[in-house]
């Protein structure tokens, strides 16, 4: 007996020396209990005829890019899913009052809700956990950078509005298995702009939402659609594109006040046209690219260039008409008329004198008699004077000729002045027509932009 007693005492002492085995934490026990017999491929309902309702909520953070060429929009959103998992229910009192835990999203059932407009998912931080509370409510919150297909209407650029939709639906399950519902009211979602970055190019107008069911392959599917209504802020494009174009057009209008009979007007208009062409080419990347309808701003640039070309053609036409009535004669004063009248006679007299001098140089010096005879004949020919009566008649004829010449010159000057006045009137008429066309075009374009902006 003493030996048995000693063994028991030694065993009790040894048991006191060995450290106790650590107790499992309540969180660990709860996780093991919930996932011990859990199958993530089975819809979490005890009655298979009952549907699982998935509540969806959406918060738009920013619009990152709008691409008219690919008809897509890149957005950053907060996406929330809430549903009830009947297999993940526990009593908090049995697990140290734990009311909510986080579980891996790969370990539990997750509804196959997708966005129909997804092109591809951008760079989003992976969040592999979901929150589960004691009643079985599962919350799946995650940020998404989504590239969505959207039918963009760029006709009123830069005063355009866009309406892009996000349609949530189950990929395989019908409404009898998975039904959808809004977590918040439609009014609260539509007017929620607190998280939106409102200092960018786009302004958030509203996010209306609606629920409906579609019938496909003899089965009804639940859908929830969010419409992102956004509007572009046009100030950057107005300052960078429209105002410089308007300034160039105003400079072209002012250039009509340059003198018509000088070549500076045409040279100035050509410089404006070349400058506008360079300006247009440098800003090609700023304009939207679409193959459906040409944006109004593209029409604006084309018409502005056409008006500049029309202005240049009008100036060339008027200058051509101005110089069309001019003859290729020089303007003559009194001395110019006399020089033109008597230039040929003086030339013939000088030529005869030079001929006489050359004759004197070529005389043969061997005969004195021949030299004296030739000198007498030359002096007589040089000093011969016409009869006074014939001289007066010649003078009267020359005066009459001068009067006729001056009369013709005065008539040509008057005709030239009348032609110049006609060209100036034509220039003013074409200038007024140009201003009328420009004003009609500007008013029409502004009305179209206003109708699309306030529609």
GROMACS .gro file of C-alpha atoms in nm:
model
  455
    1UNK     CA    1   0.000   0.000   0.000
    2UNK     CA    2   0.283   0.234   0.082
    3UNK     CA    3   0.429   0.169  -0.260
    4UNK     CA    4   0.106   0.257  -0.433
    5UNK     CA    5   0.078   0.567  -0.222
    6UNK     CA    6   0.428   0.675  -0.322
    7UNK     CA    7   0.351   0.624  -0.688
    8UNK     CA    8   0.037   0.837  -0.665
    9UNK     CA    9   0.224   1.117  -0.485
   10UNK     CA   10   0.502   1.108  -0.746
   11UNK     CA   11   0.249   1.117  -1.031
   12UNK     CA   12   0.070   1.416  -0.876
   13UNK     CA   13   0.398   1.599  -0.836
   14UNK     CA   14   0.497   1.519  -1.193
   15UNK     CA   15   0.162   1.644  -1.324
   16UNK     CA   16   0.218   1.974  -1.148
   17UNK     CA   17   0.556   2.013  -1.311
   18UNK     CA   18   0.430   1.957  -1.671
   19UNK     CA   19   0.285   2.284  -1.823
   20UNK     CA   20  -0.086   2.267  -1.917
   21UNK     CA   21  -0.184   2.221  -2.283
   22UNK     CA   22  -0.285   2.557  -2.438
   23UNK     CA   23  -0.653   2.601  -2.492
   24UNK     CA   24  -0.767   2.676  -2.844
   25UNK     CA   25  -0.889   3.032  -2.900
   26UNK     CA   26  -1.257   3.093  -2.945
   27UNK     CA   27  -1.195   3.244  -3.289
   28UNK     CA   28  -1.003   2.935  -3.399
   29UNK     CA   29  -1.271   2.703  -3.263
   30UNK     CA   30  -1.544   2.907  -3.437
   31UNK     CA   31  -1.365   2.901  -3.771
   32UNK     CA   32  -1.305   2.526  -3.747
   33UNK     CA   33  -1.664   2.467  -3.648
   34UNK     CA   34  -1.807   2.670  -3.936
   35UNK     CA   35  -1.584   2.527  -4.208
   36UNK     CA   36  -1.559   2.166  -4.088
   37UNK     CA   37  -1.839   2.032  -4.307
   38UNK     CA   38  -1.877   2.335  -4.538
   39UNK     CA   39  -1.883   2.291  -4.920
   40UNK     CA   40  -1.815   2.612  -5.110
   41UNK     CA   41  -1.970   2.474  -5.429
   42UNK     CA   42  -2.317   2.433  -5.279
   43UNK     CA   43  -2.562   2.719  -5.254
   44UNK     CA   44  -2.598   2.783  -4.877
   45UNK     CA   45  -2.967   2.705  -4.818
   46UNK     CA   46  -3.133   2.422  -4.633
   47UNK     CA   47  -3.438   2.429  -4.853
   48UNK     CA   48  -3.320   2.412  -5.214
   49UNK     CA   49  -3.646   2.567  -5.343
   50UNK     CA   50  -3.582   2.894  -5.161
   51UNK     CA   51  -3.375   3.158  -5.342
   52UNK     CA   52  -3.072   3.343  -5.216
   53UNK     CA   53  -3.116   3.719  -5.229
   54UNK     CA   54  -2.798   3.912  -5.307
   55UNK     CA   55  -2.807   4.281  -5.215
   56UNK     CA   56  -2.592   4.508  -5.432
   57UNK     CA   57  -2.462   4.855  -5.366
   58UNK     CA   58  -2.241   5.082  -5.579
   59UNK     CA   59  -2.034   5.393  -5.502
   60UNK     CA   60  -1.861   5.573  -5.788
   61UNK     CA   61  -1.523   5.724  -5.696
   62UNK     CA   62  -1.388   5.867  -6.022
   63UNK     CA   63  -1.399   5.854  -6.401
   64UNK     CA   64  -1.044   5.780  -6.513
   65UNK     CA   65  -1.077   5.780  -6.891
   66UNK     CA   66  -1.333   5.808  -7.168
   67UNK     CA   67  -1.214   5.665  -7.500
   68UNK     CA   68  -1.433   5.749  -7.797
   69UNK     CA   69  -1.221   5.541  -8.035
   70UNK     CA   70  -1.273   5.212  -7.848
   71UNK     CA   71  -1.614   5.317  -7.707
   72UNK     CA   72  -1.511   5.239  -7.351
   73UNK     CA   73  -1.497   5.414  -7.016
   74UNK     CA   74  -1.262   5.343  -6.725
   75UNK     CA   75  -1.408   5.393  -6.376
   76UNK     CA   76  -1.307   5.338  -6.017
   77UNK     CA   77  -1.594   5.209  -5.803
   78UNK     CA   78  -1.664   5.056  -5.463
   79UNK     CA   79  -1.872   4.743  -5.508
   80UNK     CA   80  -2.062   4.577  -5.222
   81UNK     CA   81  -2.243   4.244  -5.207
   82UNK     CA   82  -2.447   4.126  -4.909
   83UNK     CA   83  -2.624   3.791  -4.884
   84UNK     CA   84  -2.725   3.539  -4.615
   85UNK     CA   85  -2.540   3.211  -4.577
   86UNK     CA   86  -2.753   2.968  -4.376
   87UNK     CA   87  -2.453   2.744  -4.311
   88UNK     CA   88  -2.254   3.018  -4.134
   89UNK     CA   89  -2.476   3.081  -3.829
   90UNK     CA   90  -2.362   3.054  -3.466
   91UNK     CA   91  -2.446   3.164  -3.115
   92UNK     CA   92  -2.203   3.433  -2.997
   93UNK     CA   93  -2.237   3.319  -2.635
   94UNK     CA   94  -2.077   2.987  -2.720
   95UNK     CA   95  -1.764   3.157  -2.858
   96UNK     CA   96  -1.674   3.428  -2.610
   97UNK     CA   97  -1.926   3.673  -2.756
   98UNK     CA   98  -1.772   3.680  -3.105
   99UNK     CA   99  -2.032   3.841  -3.331
  100UNK     CA  100  -1.839   3.883  -3.655
  101UNK     CA  101  -1.539   3.719  -3.816
  102UNK     CA  102  -1.350   3.738  -4.144
  103UNK     CA  103  -1.319   3.434  -4.366
  104UNK     CA  104  -1.138   3.365  -4.689
  105UNK     CA  105  -1.357   3.424  -4.991
  106UNK     CA  106  -1.218   3.105  -5.144
  107UNK     CA  107  -1.341   2.898  -4.853
  108UNK     CA  108  -1.712   2.987  -4.874
  109UNK     CA  109  -1.979   3.012  -5.141
  110UNK     CA  110  -1.976   3.340  -5.339
  111UNK     CA  111  -2.251   3.433  -5.586
  112UNK     CA  112  -2.156   3.443  -5.954
  113UNK     CA  113  -2.269   3.802  -6.007
  114UNK     CA  114  -2.096   3.973  -6.298
  115UNK     CA  115  -2.114   4.305  -6.485
  116UNK     CA  116  -2.239   4.257  -6.839
  117UNK     CA  117  -2.047   4.559  -6.975
  118UNK     CA  118  -1.708   4.445  -6.847
  119UNK     CA  119  -1.433   4.471  -7.109
  120UNK     CA  120  -1.159   4.386  -6.864
  121UNK     CA  121  -1.083   4.452  -6.501
  122UNK     CA  122  -0.813   4.707  -6.440
  123UNK     CA  123  -0.558   4.726  -6.161
  124UNK     CA  124  -0.749   4.662  -5.841
  125UNK     CA  125  -0.604   4.563  -5.503
  126UNK     CA  126  -0.695   4.203  -5.421
  127UNK     CA  127  -0.907   4.161  -5.107
  128UNK     CA  128  -0.934   3.787  -5.035
  129UNK     CA  129  -1.156   3.813  -4.725
  130UNK     CA  130  -1.525   3.862  -4.650
  131UNK     CA  131  -1.700   3.951  -4.326
  132UNK     CA  132  -1.954   3.710  -4.173
  133UNK     CA  133  -2.171   3.787  -3.870
  134UNK     CA  134  -2.346   3.548  -3.638
  135UNK     CA  135  -2.677   3.566  -3.826
  136UNK     CA  136  -2.513   3.438  -4.144
  137UNK     CA  137  -2.497   3.773  -4.324
  138UNK     CA  138  -2.193   3.786  -4.556
  139UNK     CA  139  -2.045   4.119  -4.667
  140UNK     CA  140  -1.817   4.128  -4.967
  141UNK     CA  141  -1.665   4.479  -5.011
  142UNK     CA  142  -1.401   4.548  -5.272
  143UNK     CA  143  -1.277   4.831  -5.495
  144UNK     CA  144  -1.284   4.774  -5.871
  145UNK     CA  145  -1.114   4.960  -6.153
  146UNK     CA  146  -1.340   4.855  -6.438
  147UNK     CA  147  -1.313   4.918  -6.811
  148UNK     CA  148  -1.670   4.918  -6.940
  149UNK     CA  149  -1.812   4.912  -7.290
  150UNK     CA  150  -2.025   5.221  -7.341
  151UNK     CA  151  -2.201   5.377  -7.636
  152UNK     CA  152  -2.039   5.721  -7.627
  153UNK     CA  153  -2.203   6.014  -7.803
  154UNK     CA  154  -1.931   6.266  -7.896
  155UNK     CA  155  -2.140   6.481  -8.129
  156UNK     CA  156  -2.167   6.775  -7.887
  157UNK     CA  157  -1.802   6.766  -7.773
  158UNK     CA  158  -1.688   6.944  -7.554
  159UNK     CA  159  -2.040   7.009  -7.421
  160UNK     CA  160  -2.133   6.641  -7.419
  161UNK     CA  161  -2.304   6.419  -7.164
  162UNK     CA  162  -2.253   6.045  -7.134
  163UNK     CA  163  -2.480   5.771  -7.004
  164UNK     CA  164  -2.292   5.449  -6.927
  165UNK     CA  165  -2.455   5.153  -6.761
  166UNK     CA  166  -2.336   4.880  -6.522
  167UNK     CA  167  -2.566   4.580  -6.535
  168UNK     CA  168  -2.527   4.323  -6.256
  169UNK     CA  169  -2.666   3.975  -6.312
  170UNK     CA  170  -2.599   3.614  -6.224
  171UNK     CA  171  -2.405   3.428  -6.489
  172UNK     CA  172  -2.583   3.089  -6.449
  173UNK     CA  173  -2.844   3.100  -6.174
  174UNK     CA  174  -3.201   3.194  -6.250
  175UNK     CA  175  -3.416   3.415  -6.034
  176UNK     CA  176  -3.547   3.105  -5.856
  177UNK     CA  177  -3.196   3.043  -5.724
  178UNK     CA  178  -3.036   3.387  -5.699
  179UNK     CA  179  -3.238   3.703  -5.680
  180UNK     CA  180  -3.096   4.056  -5.672
  181UNK     CA  181  -3.199   4.361  -5.475
  182UNK     CA  182  -3.070   4.710  -5.392
  183UNK     CA  183  -2.901   4.746  -5.053
  184UNK     CA  184  -2.994   5.115  -5.034
  185UNK     CA  185  -3.287   5.300  -5.183
  186UNK     CA  186  -3.264   5.417  -5.543
  187UNK     CA  187  -3.286   5.780  -5.434
  188UNK     CA  188  -2.996   5.744  -5.192
  189UNK     CA  189  -2.777   5.582  -5.457
  190UNK     CA  190  -2.868   5.840  -5.722
  191UNK     CA  191  -2.779   6.138  -5.502
  192UNK     CA  192  -2.468   5.996  -5.336
  193UNK     CA  193  -2.173   6.207  -5.459
  194UNK     CA  194  -1.967   6.221  -5.142
  195UNK     CA  195  -1.696   5.982  -5.256
  196UNK     CA  196  -1.674   6.109  -5.613
  197UNK     CA  197  -1.362   6.305  -5.706
  198UNK     CA  198  -1.535   6.612  -5.842
  199UNK     CA  199  -1.227   6.812  -5.946
  200UNK     CA  200  -1.152   6.624  -6.269
  201UNK     CA  201  -1.270   6.662  -6.626
  202UNK     CA  202  -1.602   6.489  -6.563
  203UNK     CA  203  -1.887   6.592  -6.337
  204UNK     CA  204  -2.118   6.332  -6.183
  205UNK     CA  205  -2.482   6.419  -6.239
  206UNK     CA  206  -2.664   6.117  -6.100
  207UNK     CA  207  -2.662   5.735  -6.073
  208UNK     CA  208  -3.017   5.613  -6.132
  209UNK     CA  209  -3.077   5.242  -6.079
  210UNK     CA  210  -3.349   4.995  -6.162
  211UNK     CA  211  -3.433   4.627  -6.118
  212UNK     CA  212  -3.599   4.402  -6.370
  213UNK     CA  213  -3.608   4.044  -6.492
  214UNK     CA  214  -3.523   3.924  -6.840
  215UNK     CA  215  -3.663   3.613  -6.998
  216UNK     CA  216  -3.403   3.402  -7.173
  217UNK     CA  217  -3.413   3.032  -7.270
  218UNK     CA  218  -3.746   2.985  -7.093
  219UNK     CA  219  -3.590   3.111  -6.771
  220UNK     CA  220  -3.611   3.441  -6.584
  221UNK     CA  221  -3.291   3.612  -6.471
  222UNK     CA  222  -3.268   3.903  -6.228
  223UNK     CA  223  -3.078   4.215  -6.324
  224UNK     CA  224  -2.988   4.545  -6.158
  225UNK     CA  225  -2.865   4.830  -6.376
  226UNK     CA  226  -2.683   5.143  -6.260
  227UNK     CA  227  -2.664   5.431  -6.509
  228UNK     CA  228  -2.367   5.662  -6.470
  229UNK     CA  229  -2.475   6.006  -6.590
  230UNK     CA  230  -2.167   6.226  -6.631
  231UNK     CA  231  -2.102   6.559  -6.800
  232UNK     CA  232  -1.777   6.697  -6.937
  233UNK     CA  233  -1.641   7.027  -6.810
  234UNK     CA  234  -1.580   7.225  -7.132
  235UNK     CA  235  -1.369   7.513  -6.997
  236UNK     CA  236  -1.033   7.360  -7.094
  237UNK     CA  237  -1.142   7.297  -7.452
  238UNK     CA  238  -1.315   7.633  -7.487
  239UNK     CA  239  -0.999   7.816  -7.381
  240UNK     CA  240  -0.760   7.592  -7.573
  241UNK     CA  241  -0.956   7.523  -7.894
  242UNK     CA  242  -1.256   7.746  -7.955
  243UNK     CA  243  -1.130   8.087  -7.840
  244UNK     CA  244  -0.805   8.077  -8.046
  245UNK     CA  245  -1.007   7.980  -8.354
  246UNK     CA  246  -1.248   8.267  -8.295
  247UNK     CA  247  -0.954   8.508  -8.255
  248UNK     CA  248  -0.807   8.396  -8.588
  249UNK     CA  249  -1.143   8.444  -8.758
  250UNK     CA  250  -1.172   8.794  -8.611
  251UNK     CA  251  -0.822   8.881  -8.737
  252UNK     CA  252  -0.926   8.759  -9.081
  253UNK     CA  253  -1.234   8.983  -9.071
  254UNK     CA  254  -1.025   9.285  -8.969
  255UNK     CA  255  -0.785   9.217  -9.257
  256UNK     CA  256  -1.056   9.334  -9.499
  257UNK     CA  257  -0.972   9.689  -9.397
  258UNK     CA  258  -0.624   9.663  -9.549
  259UNK     CA  259  -0.576   9.860  -9.876
  260UNK     CA  260  -0.722   9.673 -10.169
  261UNK     CA  261  -0.469   9.787 -10.429
  262UNK     CA  262  -0.171   9.662 -10.226
  263UNK     CA  263  -0.045   9.309 -10.198
  264UNK     CA  264  -0.042   9.305  -9.816
  265UNK     CA  265  -0.400   9.184  -9.782
  266UNK     CA  266  -0.347   8.862  -9.976
  267UNK     CA  267  -0.013   8.793  -9.804
  268UNK     CA  268  -0.173   8.853  -9.464
  269UNK     CA  269  -0.464   8.619  -9.536
  270UNK     CA  270  -0.228   8.345  -9.657
  271UNK     CA  271  -0.034   8.380  -9.330
  272UNK     CA  272  -0.357   8.343  -9.129
  273UNK     CA  273  -0.457   8.033  -9.326
  274UNK     CA  274  -0.117   7.871  -9.274
  275UNK     CA  275  -0.120   7.957  -8.904
  276UNK     CA  276  -0.466   7.808  -8.861
  277UNK     CA  277  -0.356   7.491  -9.039
  278UNK     CA  278  -0.059   7.450  -8.803
  279UNK     CA  279  -0.285   7.518  -8.504
  280UNK     CA  280  -0.533   7.257  -8.622
  281UNK     CA  281  -0.266   6.989  -8.679
  282UNK     CA  282  -0.108   7.044  -8.336
  283UNK     CA  283  -0.441   6.991  -8.160
  284UNK     CA  284  -0.545   6.676  -8.344
  285UNK     CA  285  -0.485   6.456  -8.037
  286UNK     CA  286  -0.717   6.669  -7.827
  287UNK     CA  287  -1.021   6.593  -8.041
  288UNK     CA  288  -1.236   6.282  -7.992
  289UNK     CA  289  -1.215   6.002  -8.247
  290UNK     CA  290  -1.542   5.848  -8.355
  291UNK     CA  291  -1.653   5.676  -8.672
  292UNK     CA  292  -2.030   5.721  -8.630
  293UNK     CA  293  -2.088   6.097  -8.644
  294UNK     CA  294  -1.848   6.383  -8.691
  295UNK     CA  295  -1.837   6.597  -8.373
  296UNK     CA  296  -1.958   6.954  -8.397
  297UNK     CA  297  -1.614   7.083  -8.310
  298UNK     CA  298  -1.474   6.901  -8.613
  299UNK     CA  299  -1.737   7.067  -8.830
  300UNK     CA  300  -1.646   7.398  -8.665
  301UNK     CA  301  -1.278   7.365  -8.759
  302UNK     CA  302  -1.354   7.256  -9.115
  303UNK     CA  303  -1.596   7.543  -9.173
  304UNK     CA  304  -1.351   7.792  -9.020
  305UNK     CA  305  -1.082   7.677  -9.262
  306UNK     CA  306  -1.332   7.693  -9.549
  307UNK     CA  307  -1.425   8.050  -9.450
  308UNK     CA  308  -1.058   8.148  -9.444
  309UNK     CA  309  -1.009   8.001  -9.790
  310UNK     CA  310  -1.325   8.176  -9.913
  311UNK     CA  311  -1.195   8.505  -9.777
  312UNK     CA  312  -0.863   8.456  -9.956
  313UNK     CA  313  -1.036   8.365 -10.285
  314UNK     CA  314  -1.259   8.672 -10.258
  315UNK     CA  315  -0.960   8.900 -10.209
  316UNK     CA  316  -0.777   8.743 -10.503
  317UNK     CA  317  -1.086   8.787 -10.724
  318UNK     CA  318  -1.129   9.155 -10.634
  319UNK     CA  319  -0.759   9.232 -10.688
  320UNK     CA  320  -0.775   9.057 -11.024
  321UNK     CA  321  -1.076   9.266 -11.128
  322UNK     CA  322  -0.902   9.579 -11.003
  323UNK     CA  323  -0.603   9.529 -11.233
  324UNK     CA  324  -0.804   9.385 -11.520
  325UNK     CA  325  -0.898   9.731 -11.665
  326UNK     CA  326  -0.546   9.877 -11.651
  327UNK     CA  327  -0.355   9.908 -11.978
  328UNK     CA  328   0.013   9.854 -12.009
  329UNK     CA  329   0.099  10.219 -12.067
  330UNK     CA  330   0.297  10.456 -11.854
  331UNK     CA  331   0.141  10.760 -11.694
  332UNK     CA  332   0.261  11.069 -11.880
  333UNK     CA  333   0.316  11.425 -11.755
  334UNK     CA  334   0.371  11.725 -11.983
  335UNK     CA  335   0.742  11.665 -12.015
  336UNK     CA  336   0.683  11.292 -12.064
  337UNK     CA  337   0.434  11.367 -12.341
  338UNK     CA  338   0.677  11.607 -12.514
  339UNK     CA  339   0.959  11.357 -12.479
  340UNK     CA  340   0.741  11.083 -12.620
  341UNK     CA  341   0.621  11.312 -12.899
  342UNK     CA  342   0.954  11.450 -13.015
  343UNK     CA  343   1.191  11.181 -12.911
  344UNK     CA  344   1.202  11.026 -13.257
  345UNK     CA  345   1.262  11.362 -13.434
  346UNK     CA  346   1.545  11.458 -13.202
  347UNK     CA  347   1.697  11.120 -13.250
  348UNK     CA  348   1.689  11.157 -13.630
  349UNK     CA  349   1.843  11.508 -13.607
  350UNK     CA  350   2.124  11.388 -13.386
  351UNK     CA  351   2.187  11.095 -13.614
  352UNK     CA  352   2.219  11.323 -13.917
  353UNK     CA  353   2.465  11.546 -13.732
  354UNK     CA  354   2.678  11.252 -13.633
  355UNK     CA  355   2.674  11.133 -13.992
  356UNK     CA  356   2.802  11.473 -14.105
  357UNK     CA  357   3.084  11.464 -13.852
  358UNK     CA  358   3.183  11.116 -13.963
  359UNK     CA  359   3.183  11.244 -14.321
  360UNK     CA  360   3.423  11.520 -14.220
  361UNK     CA  361   3.662  11.269 -14.068
  362UNK     CA  362   3.660  11.046 -14.374
  363UNK     CA  363   3.736  11.319 -14.634
  364UNK     CA  364   4.043  11.268 -14.847
  365UNK     CA  365   4.290  11.544 -14.753
  366UNK     CA  366   4.459  11.540 -15.096
  367UNK     CA  367   4.204  11.785 -15.255
  368UNK     CA  368   4.141  12.135 -15.108
  369UNK     CA  369   3.867  12.213 -15.351
  370UNK     CA  370   3.663  11.909 -15.264
  371UNK     CA  371   3.697  11.984 -14.891
  372UNK     CA  372   3.562  12.338 -14.928
  373UNK     CA  373   3.265  12.223 -15.141
  374UNK     CA  374   3.167  11.951 -14.891
  375UNK     CA  375   3.188  12.191 -14.598
  376UNK     CA  376   2.966  12.447 -14.773
  377UNK     CA  377   2.704  12.182 -14.850
  378UNK     CA  378   2.700  12.056 -14.490
  379UNK     CA  379   2.669  12.406 -14.348
  380UNK     CA  380   2.383  12.485 -14.586
  381UNK     CA  381   2.204  12.163 -14.490
  382UNK     CA  382   2.246  12.238 -14.117
  383UNK     CA  383   2.156  12.609 -14.136
  384UNK     CA  384   1.863  12.571 -14.375
  385UNK     CA  385   1.545  12.732 -14.223
  386UNK     CA  386   1.196  12.653 -14.326
  387UNK     CA  387   0.946  12.906 -14.453
  388UNK     CA  388   0.766  13.101 -14.170
  389UNK     CA  389   0.417  13.010 -14.295
  390UNK     CA  390   0.487  12.638 -14.292
  391UNK     CA  391   0.644  12.673 -13.943
  392UNK     CA  392   0.326  12.820 -13.792
  393UNK     CA  393   0.114  12.544 -13.938
  394UNK     CA  394   0.349  12.286 -13.798
  395UNK     CA  395   0.328  12.452 -13.452
  396UNK     CA  396  -0.056  12.453 -13.460
  397UNK     CA  397  -0.063  12.089 -13.556
  398UNK     CA  398   0.165  12.001 -13.267
  399UNK     CA  399  -0.049  12.195 -13.018
  400UNK     CA  400  -0.362  12.017 -13.137
  401UNK     CA  401  -0.184  11.682 -13.103
  402UNK     CA  402  -0.080  11.764 -12.746
  403UNK     CA  403  -0.437  11.865 -12.654
  404UNK     CA  404  -0.573  11.537 -12.792
  405UNK     CA  405  -0.308  11.342 -12.601
  406UNK     CA  406  -0.390  11.519 -12.273
  407UNK     CA  407  -0.763  11.462 -12.329
  408UNK     CA  408  -0.707  11.091 -12.382
  409UNK     CA  409  -0.494  11.072 -12.067
  410UNK     CA  410  -0.761  11.250 -11.862
  411UNK     CA  411  -1.029  11.016 -11.997
  412UNK     CA  412  -0.822  10.713 -11.906
  413UNK     CA  413  -0.767  10.853 -11.554
  414UNK     CA  414  -1.143  10.903 -11.507
  415UNK     CA  415  -1.216  10.554 -11.635
  416UNK     CA  416  -0.954  10.411 -11.401
  417UNK     CA  417  -1.106  10.598 -11.107
  418UNK     CA  418  -1.454  10.466 -11.194
  419UNK     CA  419  -1.319  10.111 -11.220
  420UNK     CA  420  -1.145  10.143 -10.883
  421UNK     CA  421  -1.469  10.268 -10.724
  422UNK     CA  422  -1.658   9.973 -10.874
  423UNK     CA  423  -1.403   9.727 -10.735
  424UNK     CA  424  -1.426   9.888 -10.391
  425UNK     CA  425  -1.804   9.856 -10.395
  426UNK     CA  426  -1.775   9.493 -10.499
  427UNK     CA  427  -1.527   9.433 -10.217
  428UNK     CA  428  -1.765   9.585  -9.961
  429UNK     CA  429  -2.055   9.378 -10.095
  430UNK     CA  430  -1.860   9.054 -10.075
  431UNK     CA  431  -1.737   9.149  -9.728
  432UNK     CA  432  -2.095   9.194  -9.607
  433UNK     CA  433  -2.195   8.861  -9.758
  434UNK     CA  434  -1.897   8.701  -9.584
  435UNK     CA  435  -2.003   8.848  -9.249
  436UNK     CA  436  -2.360   8.728  -9.306
  437UNK     CA  437  -2.250   8.371  -9.378
  438UNK     CA  438  -2.014   8.375  -9.081
  439UNK     CA  439  -2.286   8.501  -8.847
  440UNK     CA  440  -2.540   8.241  -8.967
  441UNK     CA  441  -2.286   7.963  -8.927
  442UNK     CA  442  -2.190   8.077  -8.575
  443UNK     CA  443  -2.554   8.104  -8.461
  444UNK     CA  444  -2.639   7.762  -8.603
  445UNK     CA  445  -2.344   7.599  -8.431
  446UNK     CA  446  -2.422   7.763  -8.097
  447UNK     CA  447  -2.784   7.652  -8.117
  448UNK     CA  448  -2.680   7.294  -8.189
  449UNK     CA  449  -2.436   7.294  -7.899
  450UNK     CA  450  -2.696   7.445  -7.667
  451UNK     CA  451  -2.962   7.194  -7.770
  452UNK     CA  452  -2.729   6.902  -7.696
  453UNK     CA  453  -2.594   7.050  -7.373
  454UNK     CA  454  -2.929   7.122  -7.211
  455UNK     CA  455  -3.113   6.822  -7.348
   0.00000   0.00000   0.00000
